[in-house]
Coordinates of C-alpha atoms and ligand atoms in Angstrom, one line a residue:
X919 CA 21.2 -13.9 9.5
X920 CA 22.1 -11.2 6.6
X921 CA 24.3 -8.5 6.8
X922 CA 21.3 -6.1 6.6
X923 CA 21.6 -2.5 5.3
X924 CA 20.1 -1.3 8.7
X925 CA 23.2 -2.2 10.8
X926 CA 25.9 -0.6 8.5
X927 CA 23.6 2.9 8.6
X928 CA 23.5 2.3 12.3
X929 CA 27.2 2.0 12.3
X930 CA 27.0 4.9 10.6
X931 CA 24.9 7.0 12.7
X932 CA 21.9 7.1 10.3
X933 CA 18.4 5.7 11.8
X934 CA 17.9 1.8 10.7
X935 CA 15.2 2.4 8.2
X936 CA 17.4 5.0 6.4
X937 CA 19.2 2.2 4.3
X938 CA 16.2 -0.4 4.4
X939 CA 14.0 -1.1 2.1
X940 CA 10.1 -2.1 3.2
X941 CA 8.1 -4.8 2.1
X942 CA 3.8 -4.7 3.3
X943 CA 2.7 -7.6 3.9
X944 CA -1.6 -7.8 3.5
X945 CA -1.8 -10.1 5.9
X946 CA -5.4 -11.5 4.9
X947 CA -3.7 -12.8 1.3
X948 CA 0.1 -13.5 2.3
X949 CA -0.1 -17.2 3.6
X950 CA -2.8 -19.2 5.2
X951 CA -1.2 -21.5 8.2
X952 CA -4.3 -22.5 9.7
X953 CA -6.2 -23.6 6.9
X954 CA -9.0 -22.0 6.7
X955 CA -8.7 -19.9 3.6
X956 CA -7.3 -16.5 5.4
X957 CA -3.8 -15.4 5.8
X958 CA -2.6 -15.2 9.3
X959 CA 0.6 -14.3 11.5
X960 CA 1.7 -18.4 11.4
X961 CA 1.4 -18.3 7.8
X962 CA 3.3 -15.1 7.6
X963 CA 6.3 -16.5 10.1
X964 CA 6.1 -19.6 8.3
X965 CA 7.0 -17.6 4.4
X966 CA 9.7 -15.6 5.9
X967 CA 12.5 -17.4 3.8
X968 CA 11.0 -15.4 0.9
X969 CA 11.6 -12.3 2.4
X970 CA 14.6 -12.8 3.8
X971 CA 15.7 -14.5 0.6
X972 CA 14.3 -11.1 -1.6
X973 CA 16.5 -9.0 0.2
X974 CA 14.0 -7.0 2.3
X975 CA 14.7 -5.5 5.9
X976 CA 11.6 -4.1 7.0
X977 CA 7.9 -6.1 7.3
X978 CA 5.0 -4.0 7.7
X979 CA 2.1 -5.9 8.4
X980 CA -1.7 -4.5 7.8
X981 CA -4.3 -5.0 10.7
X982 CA -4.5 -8.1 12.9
X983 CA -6.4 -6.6 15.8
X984 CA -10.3 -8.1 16.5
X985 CA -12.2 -6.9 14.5
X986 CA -15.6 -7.6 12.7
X987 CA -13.6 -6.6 9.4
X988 CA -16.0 -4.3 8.0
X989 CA -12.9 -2.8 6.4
X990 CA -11.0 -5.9 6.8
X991 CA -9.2 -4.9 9.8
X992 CA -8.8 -1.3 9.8
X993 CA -11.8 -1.3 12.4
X994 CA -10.3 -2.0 15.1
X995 CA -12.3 -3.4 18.3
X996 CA -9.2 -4.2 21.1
X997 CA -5.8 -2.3 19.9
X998 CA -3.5 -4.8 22.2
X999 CA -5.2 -8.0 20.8
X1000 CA -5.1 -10.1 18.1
X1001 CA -8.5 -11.6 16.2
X1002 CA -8.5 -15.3 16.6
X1003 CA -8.6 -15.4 12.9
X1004 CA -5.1 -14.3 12.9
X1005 CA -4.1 -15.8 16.1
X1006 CA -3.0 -15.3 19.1
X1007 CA -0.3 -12.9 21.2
X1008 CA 1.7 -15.9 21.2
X1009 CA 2.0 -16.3 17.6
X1010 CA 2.6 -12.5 17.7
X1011 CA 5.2 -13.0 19.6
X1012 CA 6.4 -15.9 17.9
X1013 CA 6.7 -13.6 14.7
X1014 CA 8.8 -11.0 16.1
X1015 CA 11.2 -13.6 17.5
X1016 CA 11.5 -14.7 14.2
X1017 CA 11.5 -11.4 12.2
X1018 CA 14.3 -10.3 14.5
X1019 CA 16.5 -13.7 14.3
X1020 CA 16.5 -13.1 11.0
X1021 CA 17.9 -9.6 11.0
X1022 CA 14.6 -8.2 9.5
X1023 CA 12.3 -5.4 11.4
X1024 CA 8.7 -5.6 11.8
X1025 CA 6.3 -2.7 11.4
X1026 CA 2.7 -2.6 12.5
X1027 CA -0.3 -0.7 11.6
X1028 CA -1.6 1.4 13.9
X1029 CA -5.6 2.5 12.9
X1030 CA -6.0 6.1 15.8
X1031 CA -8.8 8.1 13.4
X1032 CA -11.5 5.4 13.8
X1033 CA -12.3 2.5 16.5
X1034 CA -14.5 -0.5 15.2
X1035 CA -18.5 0.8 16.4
X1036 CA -18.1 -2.9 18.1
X1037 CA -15.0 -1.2 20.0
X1038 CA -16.1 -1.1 24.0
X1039 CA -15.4 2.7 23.9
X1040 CA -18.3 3.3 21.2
X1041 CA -20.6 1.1 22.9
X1042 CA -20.2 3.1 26.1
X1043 CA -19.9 6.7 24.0
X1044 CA -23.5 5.2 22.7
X1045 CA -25.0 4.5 25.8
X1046 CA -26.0 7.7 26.7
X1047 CA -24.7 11.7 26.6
X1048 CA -23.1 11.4 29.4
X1049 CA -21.6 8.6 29.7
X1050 CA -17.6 9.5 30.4
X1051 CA -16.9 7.7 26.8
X1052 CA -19.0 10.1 25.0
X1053 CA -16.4 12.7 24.3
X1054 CA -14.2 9.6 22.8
X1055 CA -16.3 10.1 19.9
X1056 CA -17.7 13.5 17.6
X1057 CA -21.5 13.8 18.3
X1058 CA -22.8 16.5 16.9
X1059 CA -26.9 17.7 17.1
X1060 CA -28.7 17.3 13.7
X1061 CA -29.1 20.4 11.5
X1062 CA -32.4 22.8 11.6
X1063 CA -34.0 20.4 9.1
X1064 CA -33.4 16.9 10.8
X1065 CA -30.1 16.0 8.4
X1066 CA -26.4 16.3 9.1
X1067 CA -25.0 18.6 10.7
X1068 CA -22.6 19.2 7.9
X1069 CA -21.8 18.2 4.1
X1070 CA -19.0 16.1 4.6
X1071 CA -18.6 12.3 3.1
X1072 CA -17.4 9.6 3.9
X1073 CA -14.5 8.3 2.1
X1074 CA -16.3 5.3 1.2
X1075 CA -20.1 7.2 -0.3
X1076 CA -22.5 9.0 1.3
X1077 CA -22.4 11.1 4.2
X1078 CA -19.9 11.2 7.3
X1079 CA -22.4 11.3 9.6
X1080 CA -25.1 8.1 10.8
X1081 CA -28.0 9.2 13.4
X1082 CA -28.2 7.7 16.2
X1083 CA -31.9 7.2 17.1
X1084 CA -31.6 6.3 21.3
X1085 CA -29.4 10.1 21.7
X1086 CA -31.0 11.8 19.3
X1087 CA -27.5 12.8 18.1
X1088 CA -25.5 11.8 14.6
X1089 CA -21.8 10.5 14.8
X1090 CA -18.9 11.1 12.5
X1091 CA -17.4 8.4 10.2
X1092 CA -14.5 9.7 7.2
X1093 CA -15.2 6.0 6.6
X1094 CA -17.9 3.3 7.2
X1095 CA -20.4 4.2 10.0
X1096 CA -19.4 1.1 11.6
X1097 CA -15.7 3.2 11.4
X1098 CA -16.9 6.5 14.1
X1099 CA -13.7 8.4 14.5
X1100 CA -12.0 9.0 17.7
X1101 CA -12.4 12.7 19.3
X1102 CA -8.6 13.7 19.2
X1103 CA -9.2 17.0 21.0
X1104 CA -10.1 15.2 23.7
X1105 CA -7.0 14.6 25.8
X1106 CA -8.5 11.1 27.2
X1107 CA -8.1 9.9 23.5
X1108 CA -4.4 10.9 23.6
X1109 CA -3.5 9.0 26.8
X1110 CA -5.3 5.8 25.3
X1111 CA -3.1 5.4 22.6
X1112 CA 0.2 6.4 24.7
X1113 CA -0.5 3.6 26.4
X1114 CA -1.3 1.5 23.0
X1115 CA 1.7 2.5 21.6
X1116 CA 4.0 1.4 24.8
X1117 CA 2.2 -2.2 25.0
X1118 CA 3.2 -2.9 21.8
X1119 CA 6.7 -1.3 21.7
X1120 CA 7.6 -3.7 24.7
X1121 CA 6.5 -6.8 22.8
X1122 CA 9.1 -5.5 20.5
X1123 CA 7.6 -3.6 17.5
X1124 CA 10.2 -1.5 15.7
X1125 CA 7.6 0.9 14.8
X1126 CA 4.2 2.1 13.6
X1127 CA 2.6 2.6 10.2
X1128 CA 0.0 5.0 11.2
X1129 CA -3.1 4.7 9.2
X1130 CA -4.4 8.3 7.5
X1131 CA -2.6 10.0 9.7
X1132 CA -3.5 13.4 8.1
X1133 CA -6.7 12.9 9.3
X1134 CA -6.6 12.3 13.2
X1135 CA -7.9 16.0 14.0
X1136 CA -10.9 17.8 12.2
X1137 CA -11.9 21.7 12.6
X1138 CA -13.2 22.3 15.6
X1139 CA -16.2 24.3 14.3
X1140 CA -17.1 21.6 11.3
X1141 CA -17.7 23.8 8.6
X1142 CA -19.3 23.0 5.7
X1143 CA -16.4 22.0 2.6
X1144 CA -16.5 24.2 0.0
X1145 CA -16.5 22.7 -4.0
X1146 CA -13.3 21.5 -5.1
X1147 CA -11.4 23.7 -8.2
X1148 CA -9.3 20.7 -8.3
X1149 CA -10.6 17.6 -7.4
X1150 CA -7.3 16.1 -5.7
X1151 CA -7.0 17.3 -2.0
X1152 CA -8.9 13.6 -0.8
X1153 CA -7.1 11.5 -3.0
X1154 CA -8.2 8.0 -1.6
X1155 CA -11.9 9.3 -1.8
X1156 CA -13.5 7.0 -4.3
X1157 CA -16.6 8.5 -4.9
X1158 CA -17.2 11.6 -7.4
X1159 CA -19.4 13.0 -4.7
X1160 CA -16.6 12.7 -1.8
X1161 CA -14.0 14.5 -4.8
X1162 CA -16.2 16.9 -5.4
X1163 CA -15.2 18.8 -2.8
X1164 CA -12.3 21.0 -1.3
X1165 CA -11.2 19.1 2.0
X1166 CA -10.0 21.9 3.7
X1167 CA -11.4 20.8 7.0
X1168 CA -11.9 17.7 7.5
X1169 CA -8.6 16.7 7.1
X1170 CA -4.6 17.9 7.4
X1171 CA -5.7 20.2 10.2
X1172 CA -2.5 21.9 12.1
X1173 CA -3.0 20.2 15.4
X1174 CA -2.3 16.9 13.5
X1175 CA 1.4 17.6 13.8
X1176 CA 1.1 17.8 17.2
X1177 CA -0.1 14.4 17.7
X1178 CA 3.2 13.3 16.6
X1179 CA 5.3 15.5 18.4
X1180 CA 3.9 13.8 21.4
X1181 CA 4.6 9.9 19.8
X1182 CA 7.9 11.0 18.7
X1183 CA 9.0 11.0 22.2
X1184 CA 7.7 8.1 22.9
X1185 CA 9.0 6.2 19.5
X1186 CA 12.7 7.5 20.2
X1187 CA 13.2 6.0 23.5
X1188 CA 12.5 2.5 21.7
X1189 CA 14.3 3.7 18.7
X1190 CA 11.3 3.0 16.8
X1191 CA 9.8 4.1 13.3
X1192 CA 7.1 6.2 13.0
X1193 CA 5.7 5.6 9.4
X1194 CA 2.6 8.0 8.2
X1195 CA 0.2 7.4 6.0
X1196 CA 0.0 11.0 4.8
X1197 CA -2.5 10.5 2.2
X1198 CA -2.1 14.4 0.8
X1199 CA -0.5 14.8 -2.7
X1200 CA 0.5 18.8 -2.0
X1201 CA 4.3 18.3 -1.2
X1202 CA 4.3 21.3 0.8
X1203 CA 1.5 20.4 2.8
X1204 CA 3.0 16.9 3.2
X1205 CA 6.2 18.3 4.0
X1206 CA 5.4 19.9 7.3
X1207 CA 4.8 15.9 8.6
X1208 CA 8.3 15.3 8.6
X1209 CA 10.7 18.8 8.0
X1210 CA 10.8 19.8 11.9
X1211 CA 12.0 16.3 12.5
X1212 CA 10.3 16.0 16.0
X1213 CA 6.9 14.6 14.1
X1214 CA 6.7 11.6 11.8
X1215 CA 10.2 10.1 11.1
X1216 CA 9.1 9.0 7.1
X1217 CA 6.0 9.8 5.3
X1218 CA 4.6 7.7 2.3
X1219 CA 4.4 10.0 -1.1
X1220 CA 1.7 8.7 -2.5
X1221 CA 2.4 11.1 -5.9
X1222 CA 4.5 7.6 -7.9
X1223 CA 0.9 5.9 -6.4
X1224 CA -1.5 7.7 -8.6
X1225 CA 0.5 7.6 -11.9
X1226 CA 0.0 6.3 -14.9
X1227 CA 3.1 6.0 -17.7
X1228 CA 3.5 9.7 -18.1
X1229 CA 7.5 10.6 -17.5
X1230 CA 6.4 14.0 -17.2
X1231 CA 4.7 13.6 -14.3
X1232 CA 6.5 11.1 -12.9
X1233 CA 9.9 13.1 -13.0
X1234 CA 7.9 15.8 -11.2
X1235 CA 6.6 13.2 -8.4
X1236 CA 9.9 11.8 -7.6
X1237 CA 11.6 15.2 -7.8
X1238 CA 9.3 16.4 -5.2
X1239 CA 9.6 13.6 -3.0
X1240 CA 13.3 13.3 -3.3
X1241 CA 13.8 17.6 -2.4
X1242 CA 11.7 16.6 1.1
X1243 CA 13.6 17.2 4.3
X1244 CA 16.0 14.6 2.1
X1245 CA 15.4 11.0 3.4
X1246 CA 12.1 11.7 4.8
X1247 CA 9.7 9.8 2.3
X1248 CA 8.8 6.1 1.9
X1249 CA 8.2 5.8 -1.7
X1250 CA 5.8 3.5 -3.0
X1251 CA 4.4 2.1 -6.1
X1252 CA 1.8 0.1 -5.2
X1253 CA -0.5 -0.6 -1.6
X1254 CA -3.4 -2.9 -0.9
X1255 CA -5.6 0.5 -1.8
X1256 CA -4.7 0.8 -5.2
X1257 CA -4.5 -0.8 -8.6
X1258 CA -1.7 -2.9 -9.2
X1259 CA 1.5 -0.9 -11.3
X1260 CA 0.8 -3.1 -14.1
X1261 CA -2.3 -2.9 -14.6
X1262 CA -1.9 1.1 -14.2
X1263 CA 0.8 0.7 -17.1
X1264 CA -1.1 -0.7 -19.1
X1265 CA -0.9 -4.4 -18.4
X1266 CA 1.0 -7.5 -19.6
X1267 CA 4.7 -7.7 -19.9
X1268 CA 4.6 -3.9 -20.7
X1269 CA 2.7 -3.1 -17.6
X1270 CA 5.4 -5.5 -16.1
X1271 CA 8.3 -3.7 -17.2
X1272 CA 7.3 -0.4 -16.7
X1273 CA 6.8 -0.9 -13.3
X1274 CA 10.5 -2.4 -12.7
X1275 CA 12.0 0.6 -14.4
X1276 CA 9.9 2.8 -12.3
X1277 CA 10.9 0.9 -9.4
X1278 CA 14.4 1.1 -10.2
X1279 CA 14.0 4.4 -10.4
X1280 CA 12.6 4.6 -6.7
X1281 CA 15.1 2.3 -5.4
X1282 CA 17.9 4.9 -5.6
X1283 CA 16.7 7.9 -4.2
X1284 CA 16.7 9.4 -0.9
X1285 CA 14.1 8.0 2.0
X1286 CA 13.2 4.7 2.4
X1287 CA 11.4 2.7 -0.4
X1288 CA 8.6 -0.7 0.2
X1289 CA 7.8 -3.0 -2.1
X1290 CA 3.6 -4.5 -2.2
X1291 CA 3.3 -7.9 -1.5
X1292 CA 3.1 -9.4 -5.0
X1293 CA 5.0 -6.3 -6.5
X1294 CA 8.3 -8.9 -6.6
X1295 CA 6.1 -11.3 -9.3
X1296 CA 5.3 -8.1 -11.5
X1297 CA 1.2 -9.2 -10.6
X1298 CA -1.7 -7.4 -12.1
X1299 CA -4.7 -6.7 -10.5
X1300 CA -6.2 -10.0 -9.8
X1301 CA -9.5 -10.5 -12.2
X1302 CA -12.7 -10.9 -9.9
X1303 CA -16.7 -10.5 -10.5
X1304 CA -18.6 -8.7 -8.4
X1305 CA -19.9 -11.9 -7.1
X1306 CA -16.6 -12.4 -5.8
X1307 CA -15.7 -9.0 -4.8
X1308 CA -15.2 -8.4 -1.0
X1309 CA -13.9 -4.4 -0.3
X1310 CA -16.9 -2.0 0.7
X1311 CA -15.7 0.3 -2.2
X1312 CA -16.9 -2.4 -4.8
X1313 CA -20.1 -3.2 -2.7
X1314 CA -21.0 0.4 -2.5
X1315 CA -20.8 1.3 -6.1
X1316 CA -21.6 -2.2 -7.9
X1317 CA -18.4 -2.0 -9.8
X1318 CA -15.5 -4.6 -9.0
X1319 CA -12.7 -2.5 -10.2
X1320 CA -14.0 0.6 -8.4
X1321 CA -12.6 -1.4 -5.0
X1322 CA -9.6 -2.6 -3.7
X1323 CA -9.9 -6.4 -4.2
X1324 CA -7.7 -6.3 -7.4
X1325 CA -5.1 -5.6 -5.6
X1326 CA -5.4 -7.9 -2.7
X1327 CA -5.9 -11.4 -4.5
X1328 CA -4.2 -13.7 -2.4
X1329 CA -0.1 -14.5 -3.4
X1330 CA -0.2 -17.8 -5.8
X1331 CA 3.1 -19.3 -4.8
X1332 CA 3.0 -22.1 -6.5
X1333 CA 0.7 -23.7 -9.5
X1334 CA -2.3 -25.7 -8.4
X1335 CA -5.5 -25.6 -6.1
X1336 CA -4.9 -23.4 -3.0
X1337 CA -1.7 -21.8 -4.9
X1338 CA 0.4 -22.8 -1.7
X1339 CA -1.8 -20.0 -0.1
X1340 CA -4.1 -22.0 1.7
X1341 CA -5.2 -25.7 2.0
X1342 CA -8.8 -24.7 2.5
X1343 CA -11.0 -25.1 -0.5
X1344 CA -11.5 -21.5 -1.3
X1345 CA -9.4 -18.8 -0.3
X1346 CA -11.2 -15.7 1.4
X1347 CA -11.2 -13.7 -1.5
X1348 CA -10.8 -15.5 -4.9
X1349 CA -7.2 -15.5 -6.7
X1350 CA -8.2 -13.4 -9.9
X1351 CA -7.5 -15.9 -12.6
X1352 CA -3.3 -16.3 -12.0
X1353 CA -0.8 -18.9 -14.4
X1354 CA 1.9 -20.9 -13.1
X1355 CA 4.1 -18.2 -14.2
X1356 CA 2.7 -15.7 -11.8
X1357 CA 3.7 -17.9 -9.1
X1358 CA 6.6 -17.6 -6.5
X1359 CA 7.7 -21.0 -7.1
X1360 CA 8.2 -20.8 -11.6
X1361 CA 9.7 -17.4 -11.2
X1362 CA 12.3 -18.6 -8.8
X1363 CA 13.4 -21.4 -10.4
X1364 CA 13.6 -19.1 -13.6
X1365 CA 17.0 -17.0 -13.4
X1366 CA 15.0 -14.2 -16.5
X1367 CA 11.8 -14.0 -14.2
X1368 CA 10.5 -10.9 -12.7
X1369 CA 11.4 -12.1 -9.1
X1370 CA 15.2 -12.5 -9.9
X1371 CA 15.3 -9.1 -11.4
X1372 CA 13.7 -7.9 -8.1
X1373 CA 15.6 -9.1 -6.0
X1374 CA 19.0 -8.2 -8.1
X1375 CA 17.5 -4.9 -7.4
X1376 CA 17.6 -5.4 -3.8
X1377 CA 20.6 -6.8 -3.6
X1378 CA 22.5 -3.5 -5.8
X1379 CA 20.9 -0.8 -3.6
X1380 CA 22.0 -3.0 -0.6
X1381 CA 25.5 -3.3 -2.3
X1382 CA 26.3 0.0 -3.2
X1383 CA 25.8 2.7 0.0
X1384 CA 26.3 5.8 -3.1
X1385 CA 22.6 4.7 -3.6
X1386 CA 21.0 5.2 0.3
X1387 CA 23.6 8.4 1.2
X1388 CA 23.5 11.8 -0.2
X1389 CA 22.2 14.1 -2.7
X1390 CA 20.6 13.2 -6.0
X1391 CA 21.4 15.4 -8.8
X1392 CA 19.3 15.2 -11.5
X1393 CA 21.0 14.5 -14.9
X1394 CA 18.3 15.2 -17.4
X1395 CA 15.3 18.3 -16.8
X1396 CA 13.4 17.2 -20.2
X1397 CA 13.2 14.0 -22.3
X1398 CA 12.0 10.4 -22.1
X1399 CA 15.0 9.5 -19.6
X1400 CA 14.8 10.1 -15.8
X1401 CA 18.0 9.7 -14.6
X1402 CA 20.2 10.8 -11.5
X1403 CA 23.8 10.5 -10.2
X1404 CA 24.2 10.2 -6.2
X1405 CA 27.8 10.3 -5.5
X1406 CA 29.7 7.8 -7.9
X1407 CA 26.3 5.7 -8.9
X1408 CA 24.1 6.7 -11.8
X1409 CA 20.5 5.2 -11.9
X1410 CA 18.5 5.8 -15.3
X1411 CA 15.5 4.6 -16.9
X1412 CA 14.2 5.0 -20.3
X1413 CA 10.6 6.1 -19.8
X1414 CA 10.0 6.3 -23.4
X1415 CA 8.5 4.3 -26.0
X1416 CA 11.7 4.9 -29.1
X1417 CA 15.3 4.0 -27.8
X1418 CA 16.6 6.7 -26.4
X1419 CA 20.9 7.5 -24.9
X1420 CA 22.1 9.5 -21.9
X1421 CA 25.3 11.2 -21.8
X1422 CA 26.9 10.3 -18.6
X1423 CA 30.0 12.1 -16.2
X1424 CA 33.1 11.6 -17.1
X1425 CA 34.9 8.0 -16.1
X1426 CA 34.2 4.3 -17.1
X1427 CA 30.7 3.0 -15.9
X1428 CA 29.7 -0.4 -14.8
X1429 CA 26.2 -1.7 -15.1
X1430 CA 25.6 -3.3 -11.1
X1431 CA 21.8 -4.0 -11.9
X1432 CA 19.8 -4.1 -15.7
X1433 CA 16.3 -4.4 -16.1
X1434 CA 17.7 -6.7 -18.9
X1435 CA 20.1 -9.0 -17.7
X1436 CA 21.8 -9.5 -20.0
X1437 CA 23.4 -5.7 -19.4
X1438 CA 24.7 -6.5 -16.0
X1439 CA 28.6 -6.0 -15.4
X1440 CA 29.0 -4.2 -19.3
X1441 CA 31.0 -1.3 -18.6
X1442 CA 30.2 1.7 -20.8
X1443 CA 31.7 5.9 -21.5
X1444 CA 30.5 8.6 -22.6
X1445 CA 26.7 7.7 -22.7
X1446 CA 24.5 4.4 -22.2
X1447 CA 21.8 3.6 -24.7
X1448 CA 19.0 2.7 -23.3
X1449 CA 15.7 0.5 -25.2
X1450 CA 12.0 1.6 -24.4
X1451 CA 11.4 0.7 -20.2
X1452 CA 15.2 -0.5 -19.6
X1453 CA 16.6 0.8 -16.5
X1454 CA 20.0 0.5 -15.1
X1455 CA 21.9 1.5 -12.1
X1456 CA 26.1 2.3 -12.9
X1457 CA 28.8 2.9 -10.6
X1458 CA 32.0 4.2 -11.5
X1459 CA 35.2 3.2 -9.5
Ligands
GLC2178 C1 -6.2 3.5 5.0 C2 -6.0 2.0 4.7 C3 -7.3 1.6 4.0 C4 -8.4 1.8 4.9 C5 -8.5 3.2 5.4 C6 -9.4 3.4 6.6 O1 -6.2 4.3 3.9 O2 -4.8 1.8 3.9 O3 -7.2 0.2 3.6 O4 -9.6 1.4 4.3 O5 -7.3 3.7 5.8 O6 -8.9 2.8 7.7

């Protein structure tokens, strides 16, 4: 068992998560222990050494609920089940046993905007107006010309609403129509998911990553959206239709917050995590989630997420995130929605090294930071053809890389057919194209590799509490460096492409983690010089 962060912030009266840092696992593509060419919960148990090992504390893992995985998983037919294909409640079980002997904490997903349309409350909501499940769902009567009642999209192309021939009425879907989304004004809906919540705290969650939780509530008169000025309100929207407009409506309505309020009380007799998945990119807007601190206990800031290698923007993004209610974002870099860091900067070893100085940078600053499965190997978007493409995204608009599946390639940990990953002869979704040196097993034994510079990450911001307790004051307003001092440690990274130096508070400094090595225990005054993408974190005695 490690001495994890968690318990020395709990000794100190902070929450658990404050000092942890996350780790999603995308269950489908972690590790296959059945064989059949899928990840699953036995596979996931079974490659916990390699978290433990990395220096994580917290697991979130994606969807695992039956489902006929029209989204892979986040349609959700029975929330306190688990699909055969991932097992049963017993290796559930089984896995929090073992997350928890290990000292780690496991996070799961919870999906509350949409039900599966195979979900027994959709089938009954479908039966008839008024059946008692109707009011579950949003049914609205068509317009005066036959069509929607509304403009809005789904998330996914085309429109939000599918007509249902037997009622005569259409039903609302933000995503796939096999996706309807729950009614959340109806209190009925509410109770369901008190209950949800409770089943699965008992089995021993440690909290909830709550899927678009910005979205749970919608206007109550459905107005049509207006055109976007901007077109950045709906960032996961990935068609130019769905961005065309101003999502004023459909989503981040008031009465979100008060979903929350409500789970808060449930999460905080558990002591349990409540994780959104705020998808808004307004840091006001965003802030109201988490300031009152009776709603959400972290938010994600997806701002770092949507990046390429701009150090203007990104000193605004993590500015912004670090000045929220301080300690209340997850920062990310990567997610199983979006294309791999790498690949956003640029690719290759540049790509590569981009993304651990940025990372670097995240590790230091206030809130709660998670690694992407993969993230640890510095992977690029896995390489697929549409033949082999799998997310609805690519299927809808004929274009691989418009979808998701780059990012979700299975993990390769170690050279050879299967790639450890499965024993099956094809894994569910193709591995992109990876080399034995995108693999867990060459980088480990390979002191220079990307996964020993990870997890030396790890291991500094686990070292050093200056880095997960108070304020970061930022130490340079203009310029290619982003750097910051919280209390006696300095993190900096040179987001440039020319060398470039920072002058540094007074004292003797001592690198504790390089992005080269080779830095690691120099001590320097004065100023530090730092190459193109070199990060380090100092501390001064
Ligand atoms: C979230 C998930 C994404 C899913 C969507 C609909 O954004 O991360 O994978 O498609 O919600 O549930």
């Amino acid at each position: 068992m490690t001495t994890s962060s968690s318990a020395e912030a709990a000794q100190q009266g902070r929450p658990w998560w404050a000092d942890a840092t996350g780790y999603e696992v995308y269950l489908r593509s972690f590790a296959d222990g059945t064989g059949d060419g899928l990840g699953d919960l036995r596979g996931l148990r079974e490659r916990l050494d390699h978290l433990e090992w990395l220096g994580v504390d917290l697991v979130w893992v994606t969807p695992f609920y039956p489902s006929p995985m029209h989204d892979h998983g986040y349609d959700v037919a029975d929330y306190t089940g688990v699909d055969p294909r991932f097992g049963d409640l017993a290796d559930f079980d089984a896995l929090v046993a073992a997350v928890h002997a290990r000292g780690l904490r496991l996070v799961i997903d919870l999906v509350p905007n949409h039900t599966s349309s195979a979900h027994p409350w959709f089938a009954a909501a479908r039966s008839s107006r008024d059946n008692p499940y109707r009011d579950y769902y949003i049914w609205r009567d068509p317009a005066a010309d036959g069509g929607p009642p509304n403009n809005w999209t789904s998330h996914f192309g085309g429109p939000a609403w599918t007509y249902d021939e037997a009622t005569g009425q259409y039903w609302l879907h933000l995503f796939l129509p096999e996706q309807p989304d729950l009614n959340w004004r109806n209190p009925a809906v509410a109770a369901e998911f008190d209950a949800i919540l409770r089943f699965w705290l008992e089995r021993g969650v440690d909290g909830f990553r709550i899927d678009v939780a910005h979205m749970l509530v919608k206007h109550p008169d459905y107005p049509d959206l207006p055109l976007a000025a901007e077109p950045q309100r709906s960032p996961q929207g990935t068609t130019s239709e769905h961005l065309s407009l101003d999502h004023i409506y459909d989503v981040d309505q008031p009465e979100v917050l008060d979903v929350y309020r409500r789970w808060r009380k449930i999460a905080d007799a558990y002591g349990a995590l409540l994780l959104g998945e705020v998808y808004v990119l307004d840091i006001d807007r965003l802030a109201r989630y988490v300031v009152d601190r009776d709603g959400l206990h972290l938010s994600f800031w997806f701002a770092p997420l949507h990046l390429g290698w701009d150090v203007a923007r990104l000193r605004t993004a993590l500015r912004e995130g670090a000045a929220v209610a301080p300690g209340s974002v997850s920062w990310v870099l990567a997610s199983h929605d979006r294309p791999r860091p790498p690949t956003r900067f640029g690719g290759g070893d540049l790509g590569r090294a981009c993304s651990l100085a940025a990372t670097t940078l995240l590790l230091g600053l206030p809130g709660t930071p998670f690694l992407f499965q993969g993230e640890e190997l510095g992977l690029t978007d896995g390489e697929l053809t549409l033949a082999e493409a799998q997310d609805p995204v690519a299927l809808h608009t004929g274009d691989p890389r418009a979808g998701r599946d780059g990012c979700r390639t299975p993990i390769p940990w170690e050279p050879g057919a299967g790639h450890g990953f499965t024993t099956a002869p094809e894994p569910w979704l193709a591995f992109g194209r990876r080399t034995p040196a995108d693999t867990v097993a060459v980088q480990r034994a390979d002191e220079d590799s990307w996964l020993h510079r990870y997890r030396a990450l790890l291991a500094a911001r686990r070292a050093h509490p200056d880095l997960r307790t108070g304020e970061a004051v930022w130490l340079t307003d203009d310029g290619p460096v982003l750097a910051y001092r919280r209390g006696a440690a300095v993190v900096a990274a040179n987001c440039g492409d020319e060398p470039a130096s920072l002058d540094l508070p007074e004292g003797t400094w001592t690198v504790r983690f390089g992005t080269d090595r080779q830095r690691e225990a120099a001590q320097v005054a004065g100023a530090v010089d730092l190459a193109p993408t070199e990060a380090v974190i100092l501390t001064r005695e």
